[in-house]
Amino acid sequence: TLKTLLEAENLELSAVAGYTNFTGGAEAPEVPSVELQIAYVEQLAMRAQALGGNLVRIFSSYEQPGVALAGQWQKTVDAIGECCARAARYGVTVGVQNHHDLGVATKTFAELIRQIDRPNVTPMYDCWCVHLRGEDLEEGVSQMAPQMQFTTVADYITLPRSQYQPALVNYR
């Protein structure tokens, strides 16, 4: 089993990576997209526990155009709160990474974590998003570090990007 391989190599499971978007599926409201994702996170928590881990990484939500932001925000807070409740049954913490629109800015991310208000939620502050947005990296890390259990670091290289605009015969 994977747990046996981890133990044989004297390795610990850092986190199980989940991919969520709690505002996704708005175009088909009859599909229980949020409930399916919550069940998915619970399954990841079960697997993390079985592998000797205690952390599942998820994302928040992409902002959906034409839908009230306050409703999207509350749906995200409630969904992650329920993920935390279910993960707690397995002794697992839910780590929210700041990749998606809701919570990508450091100040907003801190407020998202505060509103989720669960003992087993932790920010997984990824500097990539902060770097791309031009935020002060040191300030953001200092703000989030006391709560963080895990983060991702890399040697970030920003490459110029352009998108051709045929109507303008030019690039943006």
PDB file of C-alpha atoms in Angstrom:
ATOM      1  CA  THR A   1       0.000   0.000   0.000  1.00  0.00           C
ATOM      2  CA  LEU A   2       0.988   3.625  -0.278  1.00  0.00           C
ATOM      3  CA  LYS A   3       1.182   3.926   3.521  1.00  0.00           C
ATOM      4  CA  THR A   4       3.613   0.994   3.628  1.00  0.00           C
ATOM      5  CA  LEU A   5       5.760   2.627   0.935  1.00  0.00           C
ATOM      6  CA  LEU A   6       5.785   5.926   2.835  1.00  0.00           C
ATOM      7  CA  GLU A   7       6.848   4.142   6.017  1.00  0.00           C
ATOM      8  CA  ALA A   8       9.490   2.066   4.205  1.00  0.00           C
ATOM      9  CA  GLU A   9      11.057   5.235   2.817  1.00  0.00           C
ATOM     10  CA  ASN A  10      10.724   7.027   6.167  1.00  0.00           C
ATOM     11  CA  LEU A  11       8.480   9.680   4.581  1.00  0.00           C
ATOM     12  CA  GLU A  12       5.538  11.584   6.003  1.00  0.00           C
ATOM     13  CA  LEU A  13       2.478  12.628   4.064  1.00  0.00           C
ATOM     14  CA  SER A  14       2.521  16.431   3.957  1.00  0.00           C
ATOM     15  CA  ALA A  15      -0.944  16.945   2.531  1.00  0.00           C
ATOM     16  CA  VAL A  16      -3.520  15.443   0.225  1.00  0.00           C
ATOM     17  CA  ALA A  17      -4.272  17.921  -2.565  1.00  0.00           C
ATOM     18  CA  GLY A  18      -7.893  18.551  -3.432  1.00  0.00           C
ATOM     19  CA  TYR A  19      -9.224  20.745  -6.210  1.00  0.00           C
ATOM     20  CA  THR A  20     -12.421  22.607  -5.390  1.00  0.00           C
ATOM     21  CA  ASN A  21     -14.457  25.554  -6.637  1.00  0.00           C
ATOM     22  CA  PHE A  22     -17.517  26.017  -4.461  1.00  0.00           C
ATOM     23  CA  THR A  23     -19.217  28.476  -6.836  1.00  0.00           C
ATOM     24  CA  GLY A  24     -18.761  26.206  -9.846  1.00  0.00           C
ATOM     25  CA  GLY A  25     -21.809  24.684 -11.467  1.00  0.00           C
ATOM     26  CA  ALA A  26     -24.017  27.761 -11.078  1.00  0.00           C
ATOM     27  CA  GLU A  27     -25.287  27.227 -14.628  1.00  0.00           C
ATOM     28  CA  ALA A  28     -26.921  23.954 -13.514  1.00  0.00           C
ATOM     29  CA  PRO A  29     -28.455  24.630 -10.073  1.00  0.00           C
ATOM     30  CA  GLU A  30     -30.216  21.245 -10.045  1.00  0.00           C
ATOM     31  CA  VAL A  31     -26.817  19.533  -9.767  1.00  0.00           C
ATOM     32  CA  PRO A  32     -25.670  19.491  -6.119  1.00  0.00           C
ATOM     33  CA  SER A  33     -22.170  20.748  -6.993  1.00  0.00           C
ATOM     34  CA  VAL A  34     -21.355  22.092  -3.540  1.00  0.00           C
ATOM     35  CA  GLU A  35     -22.539  18.921  -1.811  1.00  0.00           C
ATOM     36  CA  LEU A  36     -20.522  16.778  -4.228  1.00  0.00           C
ATOM     37  CA  GLN A  37     -17.389  18.787  -3.488  1.00  0.00           C
ATOM     38  CA  ILE A  38     -17.965  18.568   0.267  1.00  0.00           C
ATOM     39  CA  ALA A  39     -18.286  14.775  -0.046  1.00  0.00           C
ATOM     40  CA  TYR A  40     -15.095  14.759  -2.154  1.00  0.00           C
ATOM     41  CA  VAL A  41     -13.194  16.669   0.544  1.00  0.00           C
ATOM     42  CA  GLU A  42     -14.504  14.217   3.154  1.00  0.00           C
ATOM     43  CA  GLN A  43     -13.171  11.331   1.059  1.00  0.00           C
ATOM     44  CA  LEU A  44      -9.802  13.080   0.830  1.00  0.00           C
ATOM     45  CA  ALA A  45      -9.797  13.478   4.629  1.00  0.00           C
ATOM     46  CA  MET A  46     -10.449   9.741   4.996  1.00  0.00           C
ATOM     47  CA  ARG A  47      -7.535   9.003   2.683  1.00  0.00           C
ATOM     48  CA  ALA A  48      -5.250  11.444   4.492  1.00  0.00           C
ATOM     49  CA  GLN A  49      -6.016   9.718   7.792  1.00  0.00           C
ATOM     50  CA  ALA A  50      -5.469   6.271   6.261  1.00  0.00           C
ATOM     51  CA  LEU A  51      -2.053   7.417   5.014  1.00  0.00           C
ATOM     52  CA  GLY A  52      -1.083   8.809   8.403  1.00  0.00           C
ATOM     53  CA  GLY A  53      -1.612  12.445   7.389  1.00  0.00           C
ATOM     54  CA  ASN A  54      -3.675  15.197   8.895  1.00  0.00           C
ATOM     55  CA  LEU A  55      -4.040  17.838   6.170  1.00  0.00           C
ATOM     56  CA  VAL A  56      -6.158  18.227   3.031  1.00  0.00           C
ATOM     57  CA  ARG A  57      -5.457  21.216   0.765  1.00  0.00           C
ATOM     58  CA  ILE A  58      -8.403  22.797  -1.074  1.00  0.00           C
ATOM     59  CA  PHE A  59      -9.196  25.994  -2.967  1.00  0.00           C
ATOM     60  CA  SER A  60     -12.036  28.439  -2.353  1.00  0.00           C
ATOM     61  CA  SER A  61     -14.139  29.719  -5.276  1.00  0.00           C
ATOM     62  CA  TYR A  62     -13.846  31.570  -8.540  1.00  0.00           C
ATOM     63  CA  GLU A  63     -16.037  34.652  -8.713  1.00  0.00           C
ATOM     64  CA  GLN A  64     -18.958  34.020 -11.060  1.00  0.00           C
ATOM     65  CA  PRO A  65     -20.090  36.974 -13.201  1.00  0.00           C
ATOM     66  CA  GLY A  66     -23.661  38.122 -12.778  1.00  0.00           C
ATOM     67  CA  VAL A  67     -24.045  36.542  -9.327  1.00  0.00           C
ATOM     68  CA  ALA A  68     -24.081  38.625  -6.151  1.00  0.00           C
ATOM     69  CA  LEU A  69     -20.648  38.515  -4.546  1.00  0.00           C
ATOM     70  CA  ALA A  70     -22.055  38.390  -1.009  1.00  0.00           C
ATOM     71  CA  GLY A  71     -23.939  35.187  -1.857  1.00  0.00           C
ATOM     72  CA  GLN A  72     -20.871  33.597  -3.436  1.00  0.00           C
ATOM     73  CA  TRP A  73     -18.781  34.542  -0.424  1.00  0.00           C
ATOM     74  CA  GLN A  74     -21.280  33.059   2.048  1.00  0.00           C
ATOM     75  CA  LYS A  75     -21.676  29.890  -0.017  1.00  0.00           C
ATOM     76  CA  THR A  76     -17.887  29.479   0.062  1.00  0.00           C
ATOM     77  CA  VAL A  77     -17.590  30.130   3.806  1.00  0.00           C
ATOM     78  CA  ASP A  78     -20.430  27.688   4.547  1.00  0.00           C
ATOM     79  CA  ALA A  79     -19.059  24.984   2.238  1.00  0.00           C
ATOM     80  CA  ILE A  80     -15.547  25.154   3.666  1.00  0.00           C
ATOM     81  CA  GLY A  81     -17.004  25.163   7.176  1.00  0.00           C
ATOM     82  CA  GLU A  82     -18.871  21.950   6.366  1.00  0.00           C
ATOM     83  CA  CYS A  83     -15.694  20.456   4.872  1.00  0.00           C
ATOM     84  CA  CYS A  84     -13.967  21.233   8.164  1.00  0.00           C
ATOM     85  CA  ALA A  85     -16.758  19.614  10.176  1.00  0.00           C
ATOM     86  CA  ARG A  86     -16.500  16.428   8.148  1.00  0.00           C
ATOM     87  CA  ALA A  87     -12.689  16.387   8.087  1.00  0.00           C
ATOM     88  CA  ALA A  88     -12.630  16.772  11.881  1.00  0.00           C
ATOM     89  CA  ARG A  89     -14.160  13.297  12.170  1.00  0.00           C
ATOM     90  CA  TYR A  90     -10.864  11.954  10.805  1.00  0.00           C
ATOM     91  CA  GLY A  91      -8.548  14.239  12.765  1.00  0.00           C
ATOM     92  CA  VAL A  92      -7.793  16.186   9.598  1.00  0.00           C
ATOM     93  CA  THR A  93      -7.285  19.908   9.062  1.00  0.00           C
ATOM     94  CA  VAL A  94      -8.561  21.638   5.934  1.00  0.00           C
ATOM     95  CA  GLY A  95      -5.944  23.902   4.403  1.00  0.00           C
ATOM     96  CA  VAL A  96      -7.312  26.596   2.125  1.00  0.00           C
ATOM     97  CA  GLN A  97      -4.894  27.811  -0.520  1.00  0.00           C
ATOM     98  CA  ASN A  98      -5.247  31.339  -1.884  1.00  0.00           C
ATOM     99  CA  HIS A  99      -5.455  30.523  -5.587  1.00  0.00           C
ATOM    100  CA  HIS A 100      -9.060  31.305  -6.463  1.00  0.00           C
ATOM    101  CA  ASP A 101     -10.720  34.713  -6.708  1.00  0.00           C
ATOM    102  CA  LEU A 102     -12.430  34.596  -3.302  1.00  0.00           C
ATOM    103  CA  GLY A 103      -9.535  35.040  -0.929  1.00  0.00           C
ATOM    104  CA  VAL A 104      -6.655  35.639  -3.324  1.00  0.00           C
ATOM    105  CA  ALA A 105      -5.645  38.995  -1.793  1.00  0.00           C
ATOM    106  CA  THR A 106      -3.930  38.585   1.568  1.00  0.00           C
ATOM    107  CA  LYS A 107      -6.329  40.810   3.511  1.00  0.00           C
ATOM    108  CA  THR A 108      -9.337  39.085   1.956  1.00  0.00           C
ATOM    109  CA  PHE A 109      -7.796  35.658   2.519  1.00  0.00           C
ATOM    110  CA  ALA A 110      -7.298  36.413   6.212  1.00  0.00           C
ATOM    111  CA  GLU A 111     -10.954  37.489   6.454  1.00  0.00           C
ATOM    112  CA  LEU A 112     -12.116  34.329   4.677  1.00  0.00           C
ATOM    113  CA  ILE A 113     -10.244  32.142   7.167  1.00  0.00           C
ATOM    114  CA  ARG A 114     -11.589  34.242  10.062  1.00  0.00           C
ATOM    115  CA  GLN A 115     -15.190  33.838   8.882  1.00  0.00           C
ATOM    116  CA  ILE A 116     -14.836  30.085   8.364  1.00  0.00           C
ATOM    117  CA  ASP A 117     -13.969  30.067  12.068  1.00  0.00           C
ATOM    118  CA  ARG A 118     -13.178  26.386  12.557  1.00  0.00           C
ATOM    119  CA  PRO A 119     -10.407  25.003  14.755  1.00  0.00           C
ATOM    120  CA  ASN A 120      -9.292  22.721  11.915  1.00  0.00           C
ATOM    121  CA  VAL A 121      -8.978  25.284   9.127  1.00  0.00           C
ATOM    122  CA  THR A 122      -5.587  26.687   8.226  1.00  0.00           C
ATOM    123  CA  PRO A 123      -4.422  29.084   5.540  1.00  0.00           C
ATOM    124  CA  MET A 124      -2.038  27.572   3.026  1.00  0.00           C
ATOM    125  CA  TYR A 125      -0.607  30.855   1.862  1.00  0.00           C
ATOM    126  CA  ASP A 126       0.926  30.425  -1.570  1.00  0.00           C
ATOM    127  CA  CYS A 127       3.207  33.291  -2.494  1.00  0.00           C
ATOM    128  CA  TRP A 128       2.702  32.703  -6.238  1.00  0.00           C
ATOM    129  CA  CYS A 129      -0.654  34.507  -6.290  1.00  0.00           C
ATOM    130  CA  VAL A 130       0.693  37.258  -4.091  1.00  0.00           C
ATOM    131  CA  HIS A 131       3.722  37.698  -6.340  1.00  0.00           C
ATOM    132  CA  LEU A 132       1.626  37.837  -9.536  1.00  0.00           C
ATOM    133  CA  ARG A 133      -0.680  40.444  -8.022  1.00  0.00           C
ATOM    134  CA  GLY A 134       2.229  42.636  -6.928  1.00  0.00           C
ATOM    135  CA  GLU A 135       1.447  42.507  -3.208  1.00  0.00           C
ATOM    136  CA  ASP A 136       4.186  42.970  -0.617  1.00  0.00           C
ATOM    137  CA  LEU A 137       5.291  39.378  -0.116  1.00  0.00           C
ATOM    138  CA  GLU A 138       7.097  39.882   3.177  1.00  0.00           C
ATOM    139  CA  GLU A 139       4.139  41.729   4.691  1.00  0.00           C
ATOM    140  CA  GLY A 140       1.692  39.044   3.558  1.00  0.00           C
ATOM    141  CA  VAL A 141       3.788  36.177   4.854  1.00  0.00           C
ATOM    142  CA  SER A 142       4.231  37.961   8.188  1.00  0.00           C
ATOM    143  CA  GLN A 143       0.469  38.385   8.491  1.00  0.00           C
ATOM    144  CA  MET A 144      -0.404  34.783   7.618  1.00  0.00           C
ATOM    145  CA  ALA A 145       2.533  32.868   9.171  1.00  0.00           C
ATOM    146  CA  PRO A 146       1.141  32.586  12.723  1.00  0.00           C
ATOM    147  CA  GLN A 147      -1.817  30.554  11.402  1.00  0.00           C
ATOM    148  CA  MET A 148      -0.107  28.572   8.636  1.00  0.00           C
ATOM    149  CA  GLN A 149       0.566  24.875   8.899  1.00  0.00           C
ATOM    150  CA  PHE A 150       1.904  24.428   5.357  1.00  0.00           C
ATOM    151  CA  THR A 151       2.802  26.508   2.331  1.00  0.00           C
ATOM    152  CA  THR A 152       4.190  26.106  -1.148  1.00  0.00           C
ATOM    153  CA  VAL A 153       7.410  27.787  -2.171  1.00  0.00           C
ATOM    154  CA  ALA A 154       9.120  27.897  -5.515  1.00  0.00           C
ATOM    155  CA  ASP A 155      11.594  29.903  -7.524  1.00  0.00           C
ATOM    156  CA  TYR A 156       9.044  32.156  -9.178  1.00  0.00           C
ATOM    157  CA  ILE A 157       9.827  33.545 -12.600  1.00  0.00           C
ATOM    158  CA  THR A 158       7.400  36.014 -14.119  1.00  0.00           C
ATOM    159  CA  LEU A 159       7.254  35.863 -17.896  1.00  0.00           C
ATOM    160  CA  PRO A 160       5.694  38.588 -20.044  1.00  0.00           C
ATOM    161  CA  ARG A 161       2.249  37.661 -21.327  1.00  0.00           C
ATOM    162  CA  SER A 162       0.284  39.024 -24.252  1.00  0.00           C
ATOM    163  CA  GLN A 163      -3.028  38.207 -25.850  1.00  0.00           C
ATOM    164  CA  TYR A 164      -3.757  39.017 -29.470  1.00  0.00           C
ATOM    165  CA  GLN A 165      -6.820  41.200 -30.059  1.00  0.00           C
ATOM    166  CA  PRO A 166      -7.888  40.619 -33.714  1.00  0.00           C
ATOM    167  CA  ALA A 167     -10.360  43.524 -33.755  1.00  0.00           C
ATOM    168  CA  LEU A 168      -7.508  45.876 -32.848  1.00  0.00           C
ATOM    169  CA  VAL A 169      -4.792  44.059 -34.822  1.00  0.00           C
ATOM    170  CA  ASN A 170      -2.740  44.456 -31.658  1.00  0.00           C
ATOM    171  CA  TYR A 171      -1.821  42.769 -28.392  1.00  0.00           C
ATOM    172  CA  ARG A 172      -3.079  43.310 -24.894  1.00  0.00           C
TER     173      ARG A 172
END
